[in-house]
CSV table of C-alpha atoms and ligand atoms in Angstrom, one decimal:
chain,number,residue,atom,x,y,z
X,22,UNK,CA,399.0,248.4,150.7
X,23,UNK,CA,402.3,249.0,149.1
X,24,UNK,CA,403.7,245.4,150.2
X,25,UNK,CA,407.2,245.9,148.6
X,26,UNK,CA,408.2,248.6,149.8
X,27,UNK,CA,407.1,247.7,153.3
X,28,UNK,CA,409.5,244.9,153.5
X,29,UNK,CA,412.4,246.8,153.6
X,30,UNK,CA,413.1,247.3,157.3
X,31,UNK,CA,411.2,243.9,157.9
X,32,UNK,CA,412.8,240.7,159.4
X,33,UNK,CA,412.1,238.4,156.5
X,34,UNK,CA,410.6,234.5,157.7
X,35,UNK,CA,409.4,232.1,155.8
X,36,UNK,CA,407.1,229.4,156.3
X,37,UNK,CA,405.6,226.3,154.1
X,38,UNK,CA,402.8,228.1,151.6
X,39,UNK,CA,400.9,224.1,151.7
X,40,UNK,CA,401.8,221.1,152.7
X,41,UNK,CA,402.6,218.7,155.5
X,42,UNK,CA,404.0,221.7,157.8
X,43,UNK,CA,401.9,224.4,157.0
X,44,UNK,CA,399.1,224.2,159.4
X,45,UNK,CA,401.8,223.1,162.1
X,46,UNK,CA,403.6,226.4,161.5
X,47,UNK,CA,400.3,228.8,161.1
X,48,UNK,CA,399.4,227.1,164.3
X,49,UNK,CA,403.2,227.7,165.7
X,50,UNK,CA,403.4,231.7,165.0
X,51,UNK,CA,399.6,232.1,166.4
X,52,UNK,CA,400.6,230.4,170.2
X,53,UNK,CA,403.6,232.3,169.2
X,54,UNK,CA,401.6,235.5,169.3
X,55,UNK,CA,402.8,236.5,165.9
X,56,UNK,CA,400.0,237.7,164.3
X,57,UNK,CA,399.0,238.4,160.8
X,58,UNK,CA,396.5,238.7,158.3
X,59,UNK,CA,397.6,237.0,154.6
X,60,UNK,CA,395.2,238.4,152.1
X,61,UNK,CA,393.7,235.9,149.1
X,62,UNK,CA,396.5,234.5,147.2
X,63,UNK,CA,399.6,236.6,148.7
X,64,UNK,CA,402.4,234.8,149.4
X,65,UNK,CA,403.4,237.9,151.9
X,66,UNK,CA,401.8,238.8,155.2
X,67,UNK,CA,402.9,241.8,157.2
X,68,UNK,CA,402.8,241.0,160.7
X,69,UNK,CA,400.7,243.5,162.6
X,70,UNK,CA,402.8,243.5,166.2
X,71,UNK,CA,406.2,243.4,165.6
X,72,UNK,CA,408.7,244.4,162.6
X,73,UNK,CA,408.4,240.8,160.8
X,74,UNK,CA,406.9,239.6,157.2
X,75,UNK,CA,406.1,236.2,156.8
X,76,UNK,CA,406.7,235.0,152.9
X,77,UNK,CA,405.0,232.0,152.1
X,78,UNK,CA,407.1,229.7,150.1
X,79,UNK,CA,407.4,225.9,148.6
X,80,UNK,CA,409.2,223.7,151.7
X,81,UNK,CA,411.5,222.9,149.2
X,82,UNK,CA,413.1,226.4,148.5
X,83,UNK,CA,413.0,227.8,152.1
X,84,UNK,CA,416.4,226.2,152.8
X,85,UNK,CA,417.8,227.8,149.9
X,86,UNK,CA,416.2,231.3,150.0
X,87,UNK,CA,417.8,231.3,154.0
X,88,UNK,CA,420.8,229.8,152.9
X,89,UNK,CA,421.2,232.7,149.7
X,90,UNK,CA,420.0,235.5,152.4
X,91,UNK,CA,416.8,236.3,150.6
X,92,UNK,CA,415.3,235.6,153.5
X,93,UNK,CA,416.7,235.8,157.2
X,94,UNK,CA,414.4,232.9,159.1
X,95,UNK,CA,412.6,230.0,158.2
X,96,UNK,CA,410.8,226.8,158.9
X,97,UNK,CA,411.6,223.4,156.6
X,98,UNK,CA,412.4,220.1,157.2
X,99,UNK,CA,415.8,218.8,158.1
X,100,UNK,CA,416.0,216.6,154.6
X,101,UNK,CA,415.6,220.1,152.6
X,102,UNK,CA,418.0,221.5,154.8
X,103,UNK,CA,420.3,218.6,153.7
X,104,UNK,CA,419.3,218.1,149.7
X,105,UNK,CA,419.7,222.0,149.6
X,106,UNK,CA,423.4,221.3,150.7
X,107,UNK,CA,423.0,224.4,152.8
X,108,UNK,CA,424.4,223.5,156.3
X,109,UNK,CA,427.3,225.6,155.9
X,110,UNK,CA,425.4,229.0,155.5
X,111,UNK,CA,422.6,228.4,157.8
X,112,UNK,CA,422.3,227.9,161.5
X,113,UNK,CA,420.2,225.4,163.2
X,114,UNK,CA,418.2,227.0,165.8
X,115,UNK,CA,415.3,224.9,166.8
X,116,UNK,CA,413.7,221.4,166.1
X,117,UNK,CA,410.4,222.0,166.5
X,118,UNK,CA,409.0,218.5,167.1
X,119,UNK,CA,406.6,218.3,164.0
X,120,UNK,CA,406.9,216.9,160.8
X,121,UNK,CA,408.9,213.7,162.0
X,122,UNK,CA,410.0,211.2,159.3
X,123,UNK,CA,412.2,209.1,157.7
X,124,UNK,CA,413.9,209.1,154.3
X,125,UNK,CA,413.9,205.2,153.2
X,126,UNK,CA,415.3,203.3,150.2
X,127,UNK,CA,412.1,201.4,149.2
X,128,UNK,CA,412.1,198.2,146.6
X,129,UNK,CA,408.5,196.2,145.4
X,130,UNK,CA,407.5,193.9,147.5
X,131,UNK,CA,407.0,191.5,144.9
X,132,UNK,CA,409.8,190.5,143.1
X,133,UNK,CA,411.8,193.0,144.5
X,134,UNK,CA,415.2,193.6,146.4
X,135,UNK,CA,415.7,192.6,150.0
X,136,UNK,CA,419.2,194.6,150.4
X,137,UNK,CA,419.7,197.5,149.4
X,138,UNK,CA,423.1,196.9,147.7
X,139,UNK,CA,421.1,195.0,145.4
X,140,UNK,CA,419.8,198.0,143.7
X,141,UNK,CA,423.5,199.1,142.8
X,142,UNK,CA,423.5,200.0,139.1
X,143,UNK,CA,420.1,199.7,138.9
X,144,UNK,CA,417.2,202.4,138.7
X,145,UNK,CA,416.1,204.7,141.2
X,146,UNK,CA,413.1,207.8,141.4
X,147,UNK,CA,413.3,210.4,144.3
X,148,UNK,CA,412.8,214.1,145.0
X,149,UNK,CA,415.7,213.9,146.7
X,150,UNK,CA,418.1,213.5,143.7
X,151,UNK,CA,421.3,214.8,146.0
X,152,UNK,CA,420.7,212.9,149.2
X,153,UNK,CA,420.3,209.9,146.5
X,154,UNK,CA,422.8,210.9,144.3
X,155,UNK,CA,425.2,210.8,147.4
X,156,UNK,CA,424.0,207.6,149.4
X,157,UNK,CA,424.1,205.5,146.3
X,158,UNK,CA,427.6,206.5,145.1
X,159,UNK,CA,429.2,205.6,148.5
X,160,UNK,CA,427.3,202.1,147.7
X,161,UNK,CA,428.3,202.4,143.6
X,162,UNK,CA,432.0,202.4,145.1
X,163,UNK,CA,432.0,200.0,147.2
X,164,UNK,CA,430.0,197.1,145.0
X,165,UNK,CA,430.9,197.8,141.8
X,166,UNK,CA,434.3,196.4,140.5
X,167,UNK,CA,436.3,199.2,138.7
X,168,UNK,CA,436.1,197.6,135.3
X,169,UNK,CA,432.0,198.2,135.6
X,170,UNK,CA,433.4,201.6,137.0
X,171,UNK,CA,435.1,202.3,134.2
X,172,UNK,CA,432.6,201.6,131.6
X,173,UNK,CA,430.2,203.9,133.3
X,174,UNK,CA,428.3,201.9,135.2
X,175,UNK,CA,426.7,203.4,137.8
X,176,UNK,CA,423.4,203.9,139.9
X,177,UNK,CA,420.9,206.0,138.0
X,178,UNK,CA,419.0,208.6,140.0
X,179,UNK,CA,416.0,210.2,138.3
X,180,UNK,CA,414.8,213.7,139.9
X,181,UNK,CA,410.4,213.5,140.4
X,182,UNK,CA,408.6,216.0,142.2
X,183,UNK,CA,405.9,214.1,143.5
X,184,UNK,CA,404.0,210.9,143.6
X,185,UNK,CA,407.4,208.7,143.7
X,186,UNK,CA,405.7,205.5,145.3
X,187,UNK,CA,404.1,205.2,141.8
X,188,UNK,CA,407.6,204.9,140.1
X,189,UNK,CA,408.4,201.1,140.5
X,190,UNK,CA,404.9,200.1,139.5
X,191,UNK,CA,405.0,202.2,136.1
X,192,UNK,CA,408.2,200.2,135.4
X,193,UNK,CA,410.2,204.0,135.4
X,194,UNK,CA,412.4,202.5,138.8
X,195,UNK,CA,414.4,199.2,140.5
X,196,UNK,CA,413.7,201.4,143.6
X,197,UNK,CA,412.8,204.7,145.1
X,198,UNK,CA,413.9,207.5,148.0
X,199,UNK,CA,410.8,208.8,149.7
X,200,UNK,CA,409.6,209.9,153.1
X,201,UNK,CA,407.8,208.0,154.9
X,202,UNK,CA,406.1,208.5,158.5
X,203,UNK,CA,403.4,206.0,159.0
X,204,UNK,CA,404.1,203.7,156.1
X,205,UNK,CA,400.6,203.7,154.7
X,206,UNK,CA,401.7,205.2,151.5
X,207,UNK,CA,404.6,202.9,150.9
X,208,UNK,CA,402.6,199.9,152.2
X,209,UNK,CA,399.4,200.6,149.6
X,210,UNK,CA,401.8,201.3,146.5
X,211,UNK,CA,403.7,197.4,147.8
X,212,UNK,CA,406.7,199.0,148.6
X,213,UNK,CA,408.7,197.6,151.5
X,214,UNK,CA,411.7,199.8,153.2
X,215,UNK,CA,415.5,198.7,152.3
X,216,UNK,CA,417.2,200.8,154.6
X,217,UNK,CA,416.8,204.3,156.4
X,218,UNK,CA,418.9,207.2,155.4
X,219,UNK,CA,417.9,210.3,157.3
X,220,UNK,CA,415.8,211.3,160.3
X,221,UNK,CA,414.1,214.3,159.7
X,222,UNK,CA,411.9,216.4,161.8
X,223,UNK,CA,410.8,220.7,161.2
X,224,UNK,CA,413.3,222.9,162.0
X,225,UNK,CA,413.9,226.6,162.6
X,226,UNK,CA,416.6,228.3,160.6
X,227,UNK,CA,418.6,231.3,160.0
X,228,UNK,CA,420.7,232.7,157.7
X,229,UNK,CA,424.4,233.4,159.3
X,230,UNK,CA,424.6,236.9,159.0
X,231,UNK,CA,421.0,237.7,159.2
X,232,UNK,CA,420.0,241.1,160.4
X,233,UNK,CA,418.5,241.6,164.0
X,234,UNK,CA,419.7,239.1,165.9
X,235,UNK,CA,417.6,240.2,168.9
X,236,UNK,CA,414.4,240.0,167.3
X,237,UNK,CA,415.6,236.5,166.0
X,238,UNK,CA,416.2,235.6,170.1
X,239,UNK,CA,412.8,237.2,170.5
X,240,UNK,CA,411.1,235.0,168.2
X,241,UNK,CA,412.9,231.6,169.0
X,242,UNK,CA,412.4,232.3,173.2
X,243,UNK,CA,408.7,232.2,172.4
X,244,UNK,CA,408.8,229.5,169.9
X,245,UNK,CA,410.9,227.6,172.6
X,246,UNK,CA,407.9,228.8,174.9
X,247,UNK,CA,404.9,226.9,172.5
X,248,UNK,CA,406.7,224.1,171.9
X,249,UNK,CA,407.5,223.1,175.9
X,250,UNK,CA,403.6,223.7,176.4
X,251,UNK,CA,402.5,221.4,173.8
X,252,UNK,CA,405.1,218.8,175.6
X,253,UNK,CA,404.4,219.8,179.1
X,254,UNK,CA,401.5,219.6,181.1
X,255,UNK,CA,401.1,220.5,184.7
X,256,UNK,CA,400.4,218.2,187.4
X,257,UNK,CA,398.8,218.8,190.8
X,258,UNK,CA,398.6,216.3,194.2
X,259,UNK,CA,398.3,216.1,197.6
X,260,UNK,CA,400.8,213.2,199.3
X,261,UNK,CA,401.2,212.4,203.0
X,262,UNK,CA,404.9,214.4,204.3
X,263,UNK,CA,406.1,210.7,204.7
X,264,UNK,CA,405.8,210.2,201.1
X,265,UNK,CA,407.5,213.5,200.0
X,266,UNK,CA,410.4,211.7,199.0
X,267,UNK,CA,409.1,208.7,196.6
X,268,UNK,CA,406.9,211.5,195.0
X,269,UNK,CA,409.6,214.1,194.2
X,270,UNK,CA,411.0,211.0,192.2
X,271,UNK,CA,408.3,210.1,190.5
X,272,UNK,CA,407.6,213.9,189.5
X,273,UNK,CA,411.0,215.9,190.2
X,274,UNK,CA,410.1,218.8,188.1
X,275,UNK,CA,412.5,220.5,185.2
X,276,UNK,CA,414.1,222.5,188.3
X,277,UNK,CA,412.6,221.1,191.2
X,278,UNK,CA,409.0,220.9,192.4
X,279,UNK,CA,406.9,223.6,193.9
X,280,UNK,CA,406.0,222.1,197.5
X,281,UNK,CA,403.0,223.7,199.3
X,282,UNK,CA,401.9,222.3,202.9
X,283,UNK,CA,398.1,221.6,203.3
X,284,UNK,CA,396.2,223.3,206.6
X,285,UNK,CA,395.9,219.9,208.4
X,286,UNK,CA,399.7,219.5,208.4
X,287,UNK,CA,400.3,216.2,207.6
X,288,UNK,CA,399.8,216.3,203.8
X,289,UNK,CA,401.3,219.0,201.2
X,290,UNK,CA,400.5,219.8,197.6
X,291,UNK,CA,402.9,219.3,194.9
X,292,UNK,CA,402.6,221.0,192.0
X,293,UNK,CA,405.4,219.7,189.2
X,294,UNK,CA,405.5,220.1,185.0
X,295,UNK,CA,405.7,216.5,183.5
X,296,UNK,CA,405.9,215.4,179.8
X,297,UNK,CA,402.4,214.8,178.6
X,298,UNK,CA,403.2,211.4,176.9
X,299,UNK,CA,404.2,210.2,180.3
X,300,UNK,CA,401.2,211.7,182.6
X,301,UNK,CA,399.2,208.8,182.5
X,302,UNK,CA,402.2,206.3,183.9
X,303,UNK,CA,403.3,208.5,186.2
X,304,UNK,CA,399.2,209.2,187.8
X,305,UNK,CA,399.4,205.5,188.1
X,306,UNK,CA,402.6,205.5,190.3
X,307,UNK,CA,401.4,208.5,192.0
X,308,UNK,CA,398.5,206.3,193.1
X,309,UNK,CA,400.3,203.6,194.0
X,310,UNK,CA,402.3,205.5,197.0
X,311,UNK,CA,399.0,206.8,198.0
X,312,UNK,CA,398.8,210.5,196.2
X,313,UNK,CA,395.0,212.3,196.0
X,314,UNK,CA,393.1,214.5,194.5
X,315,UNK,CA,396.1,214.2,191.2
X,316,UNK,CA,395.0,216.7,188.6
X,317,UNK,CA,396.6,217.7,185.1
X,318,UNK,CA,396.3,221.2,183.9
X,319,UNK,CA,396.9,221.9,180.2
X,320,UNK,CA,399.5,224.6,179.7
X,321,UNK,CA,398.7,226.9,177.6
X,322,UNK,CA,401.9,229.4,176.8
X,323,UNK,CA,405.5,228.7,178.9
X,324,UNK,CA,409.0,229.7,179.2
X,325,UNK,CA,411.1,227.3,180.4
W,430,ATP,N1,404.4,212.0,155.8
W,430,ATP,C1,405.0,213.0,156.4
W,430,ATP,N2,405.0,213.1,157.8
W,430,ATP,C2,405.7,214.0,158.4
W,430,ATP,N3,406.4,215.0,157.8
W,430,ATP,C3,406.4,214.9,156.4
W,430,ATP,C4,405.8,213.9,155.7
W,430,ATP,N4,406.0,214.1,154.4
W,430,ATP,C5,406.7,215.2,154.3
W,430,ATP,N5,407.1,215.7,155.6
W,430,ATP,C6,407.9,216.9,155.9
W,430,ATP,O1,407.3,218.0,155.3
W,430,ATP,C7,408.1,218.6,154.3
W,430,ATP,C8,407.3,219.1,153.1
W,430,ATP,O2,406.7,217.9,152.6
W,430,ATP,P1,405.5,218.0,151.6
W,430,ATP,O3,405.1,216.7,151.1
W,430,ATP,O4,404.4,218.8,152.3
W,430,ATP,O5,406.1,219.0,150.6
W,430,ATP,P2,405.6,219.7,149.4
W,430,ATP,O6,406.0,218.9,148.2
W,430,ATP,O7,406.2,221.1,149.4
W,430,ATP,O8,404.1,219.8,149.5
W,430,ATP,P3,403.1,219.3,148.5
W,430,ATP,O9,403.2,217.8,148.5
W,430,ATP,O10,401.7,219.7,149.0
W,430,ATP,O11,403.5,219.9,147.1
W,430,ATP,C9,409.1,217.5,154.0
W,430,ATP,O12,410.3,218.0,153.5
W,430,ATP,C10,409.3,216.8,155.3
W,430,ATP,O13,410.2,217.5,156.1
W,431,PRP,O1,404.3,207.2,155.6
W,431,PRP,P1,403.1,208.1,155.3
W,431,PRP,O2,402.4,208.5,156.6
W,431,PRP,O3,402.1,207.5,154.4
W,431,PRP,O4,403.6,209.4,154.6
W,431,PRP,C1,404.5,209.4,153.5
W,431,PRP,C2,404.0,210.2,152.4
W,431,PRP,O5,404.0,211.6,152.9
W,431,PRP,C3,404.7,212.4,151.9
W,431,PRP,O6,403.9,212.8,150.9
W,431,PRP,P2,402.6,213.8,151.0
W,431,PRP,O7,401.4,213.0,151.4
W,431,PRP,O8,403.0,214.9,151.8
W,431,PRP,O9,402.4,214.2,149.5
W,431,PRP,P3,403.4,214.4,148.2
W,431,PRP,O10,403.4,213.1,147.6
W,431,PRP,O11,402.7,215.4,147.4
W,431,PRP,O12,404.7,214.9,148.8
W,431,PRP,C4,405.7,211.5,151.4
W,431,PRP,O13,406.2,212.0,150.1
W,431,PRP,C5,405.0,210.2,151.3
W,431,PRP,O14,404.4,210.0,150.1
């Protein structure tokens, strides 16, 4: 198939090729019921049921390919977003909940710094040489004295691509900018974190003047759709009438909740979403004002 020339009067959206939020997203457009079929190697995929390619590309350039218009949607993290220095041509249509972490200033453990500020003028190794570059300059102004100003003393950020953790313990850094989500990585290189400088978490973006602005409302409605299912589930009880009230607290719904009376008349079913992190606590209270026969249905697909 002529892929090329088959683009042309295709929405353009691009998603990690590999990665931490590849599978995430693959996962995403498929509950999204966006299908497509990427043949061995291509790094475009024609989607069979509506006018959209998806073009896989590094995390790392997706911010810039929206931001340039190459492309008119895509899926990156927040911190690309931000060390592509972007924001201004892009807008922010969705976080997606996935691929949640932070952006720390980490120092050795042993013999290392304890504030950050004590890294200023020193040595530091990221991937993120502009989010860095910017954070350590505010602190470069505001620690060092003008004369070390003025003889060029400064913070030196060195750009890496990958395996950072490993810069402090090949003697190439004072200190490093990474990601980090659980810790382990930072913990088993004896790295501790200095100080946090961004939250980051996958996000849906567009290009300003992107094309087809109702197919982009298309997409994000169901996106919305598979993202409040993963966070919803849907909970089902039976409560005595005289308990109505205490229940509808404990679940009041997103609107309100759907309240059904039983055939013996002194009990009704109630039937309200909930967020599934909270199901658990909120069976237990359910219990404890005297609700039965509680059950928790996954949802599967939603619009909310
Ligand atoms: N440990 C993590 N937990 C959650 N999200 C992460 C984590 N590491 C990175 N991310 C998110 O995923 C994005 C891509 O990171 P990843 O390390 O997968 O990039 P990559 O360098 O393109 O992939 P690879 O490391 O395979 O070359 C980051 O910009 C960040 O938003
Ligand atoms: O706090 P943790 O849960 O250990 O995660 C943090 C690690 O995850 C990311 O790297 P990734 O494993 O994606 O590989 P990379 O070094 O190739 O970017 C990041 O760069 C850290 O190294």
């Amino acid at each position: 198939m002529d892929l090329i020339n088959n683009l042309s009067d295709r929405l353009l959206f691009a998603i990690p090729k590999k990665g931490r939020l590849h599978e995430q997203c693959i996962t995403l457009l498929r509950g999204a019921d966006i299908n497509f079929h990427r043949h061995n190697r291509l790094d475009i995929a024609l989607v069979q049921n509506l006018p959209i390619a998806i073009i896989f590309l590094p995390a790392a350039d997706i911010a810039k390919y929206v931001g340039e218009g190459n492309v008119d949607l895509g899926i990156t993290g927040q911190d690309m977003v931000s060390e592509s220095q972007v924001e201004d041509k892009i807008d922010k249509i969705l976080e997606l909940g996935f691929g949640k972490c932070k952006l720390q200033v980490q120092a050795p453990d042993k013999g290392g710094p304890t504030k950050v500020e004590e890294l200023v003028g020193k040595r530091i190794v990221t991937s993120f040489e502009v989010l860095a570059g910017r954070y350590f300059e505010e602190l470069d102004k505001k620690y060092l004295s003008e004369d070390e100003r003025n003889a060029g003393i400064k913070t030196k950020i060195q750009y890496v691509s990958g395996s950072v953790e490993a810069a402090c313990a090949l003697g190439l850094a004072d200190g490093i900018v990474d990601l980090v989500e659980s810790g382990e990585t930072m913990r088993a290189a004896g790295l501790h974190p200095l100080i946090t400088i961004l939250h980051t978490q996958a996000i849906l973006i567009r290009n300003k003047h992107s094309s087809n602005p109702s197919l982009i409302s298309k997409i994000t409605a169901r996106i919305k759709g598979v993202i409040a299912a993963q966070k919803y589930v849907l909970l089902n009880y039976n409560i005595s009438r005289a308990n109505i009230k205490e229940a509808t607290k404990i679940t009041p719904g997103r609107q309100a909740p759907t309240i059904s009376p039983l055939e013996n008349g002194e009990w009704v079913e109630i039937q309200s979403m909930v967020v599934k992190e909270e199901v658990a606590s909120i069976m237990d209270r359910l219990e404890e004002i005297g609700a039965k026969d509680i059950l928790v249905f996954k949802i599967d697909n939603c619009r909310v």
